[in-house]
């Protein structure tokens, strides 16, 4: 099947082959007769051996050999037993010489050895032969791991073996891989004899020499990235950001609209539910966020908070957790200030998926102030159409001193000295490499190292960061390696968003007041990130405060992470590259979302949906489907056509939706969506009656 | 590069079926069930499944089923999970799942789950994450996923995750595109893709595209049409397929066609076979090549077949 040249056979070859085929078929039918009749004589065994030596892939024959061994074992003469197993090992060896990629043959050998009647002393010698012939054969490497563990050979000895293999030829990804497995084991089991930092520093040197010898050879690339990860990774879960943020004060108006001093919260969030979200954003997915691990101190809180993972599959771990304060129950009085303290991780229980406990017990304190009621009654939601036109927005010159809603204040853990040192040293080395050879892996590694450095020094000195240089490196890479240009564009987008959201000052140019044309008094803050060539969303941990977000005129295909933005009420995604409704899955968690513009995207233009399995659905066994409702809504339409739209929109309370400019948005669809969203007042900028 | 020689590929697939006595088909006869799946799915993607005699295929499939509920690769061959999935997939293709005793097939698969959550391929106990995928995919198609311990199955798959974000056959095994497809597919079907580092794995996968536009299965290996399926479907399931050049890959697959006699080979100018013909056609379907039925990246069946199973009462 592999590597056979395409040619038409000559007459004599053809007759030769058909004679061979006939012979093989005769052998097979004899074998099946023996198998059927459970004949395990030496003669029958010889026949099956002949068959396997000619065609090691004939798995039923290997099964037959095992049955034969079991059958013949009943003759308990020890010499015979040894002979019996020996015969099997020899057969496997012959079969492997015919085809060393045969799963059946390798497994038969494992099966024989695990019976414990054969010596394992010869196995490594045999393996060395196969590994010399093909140093990347993964069957042989798997078998090697099996045999060395059977022999109780130490990880240290195997580490030396990989060193030898790499020494002969560094271009051996399999050996680097095995090294990572062995080292991971040693770090876990022998932390004292095997100090991570010392070893990691040595490994940098080791893999660097591979990469620098031939930068185009991928053998060391992933290993190097793994080392960077080992260097900067925080194993213990930590809180990265929260909403409300520590030290903030939230102003509530009498009729329950909140106001962050000049940055009023759109009424919808509160007027509907009379609740206030509290969001905890961690550095990694955690479980165990609950009443005992997160405690709330407030005199007025009447009921316990219920923490929920902000993720839509049925997993119990999530990077972002949310709870809702029930304001209706709090009996808040006007012109008073209430303080609320949330303590996180003071008792054990918040755990990462690798089993690490929450690292640094922390606290968030914020204030709720109640002001006299608004002079005007809160207008009924959806009364007006939201317009995203430029003339409805007004630039903000500076934030008010008192304002604390817009935040960019991250909790960054301190990085140890050796980490910084290691990263800085690698940066120097890769700069040197690039001065000689402007290669792709050099630029990519440098970009990653600089990003790692910036992240770990974030709190010390914001001005000395390398963002501009990193952005330039990714721009270069788009040119240098056009095949993977969208990978670099995605990375570019992430770095750009990091830069924009890193501080209140950097956010300011993107913050605008939304001026409702008919209502001069109310102004909302909108974060406008349109026209930035963003192909990917990121830095959501800095955007938890956002209520109105304009991401239009970018190149977005997904909005992964947006589920954390629990305050979001209006979202503009028009003129992007969304290819399916499943890409909008994060919106399902946003109970406050009222306004959505998804016009001029690619909905309905793709036959293959790349978000199909990242969205919870019956396909992924994560969601039951409300058939009855769906059927009623679908009526005469083909029922499989709109399931994605149904899945996404069914749980939303939108009042204003725009889907124009998408292939999917025909008349059938508009009528369907009108039924799925009974709350809708505006569809495609037209008022529904 | 020409266009897809669809007509010729259809003729080629149908002709392979008739050459039962060639040396090649005798050597391959133990996996005829897989062959049936490859050939018939390719025909369906090409819109030509209706030329096949359904009853003949179905009764042959039934004749490969054993007492245990599992299917063999051919009549007389022992049951194995590898062929059980193919049998179920082909029956799903023809909307004929009602001809088998679903509980008996389910019982066979359930019996192969081990204490640690992994799956054996058959009673002889070889363990491999390929078998985890097969078990999960098969049970999900049969709507019986709740009969196994899914949590443990997922945990075992995650224990095979490597430093490069990929997956191996067993814990410690090297990442390989075929194996990655199995693990990503199993995690997709169990709604567990959040356990994958999509950016890390996505980078490894997108770097499988080499200069010629083809995809290889591991670093520093040659490209091969079959990886068009394994790498591509994995990239799609984690939404990172835009990280490779679709145009270049389409060109590579089309360059591997035998434009004279039909069929697709592993590399340009090699001998064609049904396996690579299927993977080439399925790859083109994933690349949204015009005129082909879309295929589902996780269940490896046409999207309409999958939707029929999951979106009807
Ligand atoms: Zn291949």
mmCIF file with all atom_site columns, N, CA and C and ligand atoms in Angstrom, chain A residues 2, chain B residues 224-227 266 275-276, ligand 1:
data_model
loop_
_atom_site.group_PDB
_atom_site.id
_atom_site.type_symbol
_atom_site.label_atom_id
_atom_site.label_alt_id
_atom_site.label_comp_id
_atom_site.label_asym_id
_atom_site.label_entity_id
_atom_site.label_seq_id
_atom_site.pdbx_PDB_ins_code
_atom_site.Cartn_x
_atom_site.Cartn_y
_atom_site.Cartn_z
_atom_site.occupancy
_atom_site.B_iso_or_equiv
_atom_site.pdbx_formal_charge
_atom_site.auth_seq_id
_atom_site.auth_comp_id
_atom_site.auth_asym_id
_atom_site.auth_atom_id
_atom_site.pdbx_PDB_model_num
ATOM   1  N  N   . UNK A 1 2   ? 2.048  1.174  0.571  1.00 0.00 ? 2   UNK A N   1
ATOM   2  C  CA  . UNK A 1 2   ? 2.887  2.362  0.633  1.00 0.00 ? 2   UNK A CA  1
ATOM   3  C  C   . UNK A 1 2   ? 4.155  2.174  -0.181 1.00 0.00 ? 2   UNK A C   1
ATOM   4  N  N   . UNK B 2 224 ? 2.021  11.924 2.725  1.00 0.00 ? 224 UNK B N   1
ATOM   5  C  CA  . UNK B 2 224 ? 1.267  10.751 2.298  1.00 0.00 ? 224 UNK B CA  1
ATOM   6  C  C   . UNK B 2 224 ? -0.208 11.146 2.303  1.00 0.00 ? 224 UNK B C   1
ATOM   7  N  N   . UNK B 2 225 ? -0.922 10.749 1.278  1.00 0.00 ? 225 UNK B N   1
ATOM   8  C  CA  . UNK B 2 225 ? -2.328 11.140 1.142  1.00 0.00 ? 225 UNK B CA  1
ATOM   9  C  C   . UNK B 2 225 ? -3.177 10.726 2.348  1.00 0.00 ? 225 UNK B C   1
ATOM   10 N  N   . UNK B 2 226 ? -2.843 9.593  2.987  1.00 0.00 ? 226 UNK B N   1
ATOM   11 C  CA  . UNK B 2 226 ? -3.730 9.156  4.081  1.00 0.00 ? 226 UNK B CA  1
ATOM   12 C  C   . UNK B 2 226 ? -3.729 10.155 5.240  1.00 0.00 ? 226 UNK B C   1
ATOM   13 N  N   . UNK B 2 227 ? -2.623 10.889 5.392  1.00 0.00 ? 227 UNK B N   1
ATOM   14 C  CA  . UNK B 2 227 ? -2.596 11.891 6.461  1.00 0.00 ? 227 UNK B CA  1
ATOM   15 C  C   . UNK B 2 227 ? -3.475 13.089 6.161  1.00 0.00 ? 227 UNK B C   1
ATOM   16 N  N   . UNK B 2 266 ? -0.553 6.883  -2.330 1.00 0.00 ? 266 UNK B N   1
ATOM   17 C  CA  . UNK B 2 266 ? 0.004  7.592  -1.167 1.00 0.00 ? 266 UNK B CA  1
ATOM   18 C  C   . UNK B 2 266 ? 0.793  8.831  -1.577 1.00 0.00 ? 266 UNK B C   1
ATOM   19 N  N   . UNK B 2 275 ? -7.686 2.178  0.060  1.00 0.00 ? 275 UNK B N   1
ATOM   20 C  CA  . UNK B 2 275 ? -7.397 2.906  1.294  1.00 0.00 ? 275 UNK B CA  1
ATOM   21 C  C   . UNK B 2 275 ? -7.053 4.366  0.997  1.00 0.00 ? 275 UNK B C   1
ATOM   22 N  N   . UNK B 2 276 ? -6.066 4.586  0.108  1.00 0.00 ? 276 UNK B N   1
ATOM   23 C  CA  . UNK B 2 276 ? -5.672 5.964  -0.191 1.00 0.00 ? 276 UNK B CA  1
ATOM   24 C  C   . UNK B 2 276 ? -6.708 6.679  -1.058 1.00 0.00 ? 276 UNK B C   1
HETATM 25 ZN ZN1 . LIG C 3 .   ? -0.605 6.232  3.575  1.00 0.00 ? 1   LIG C ZN1 1
#
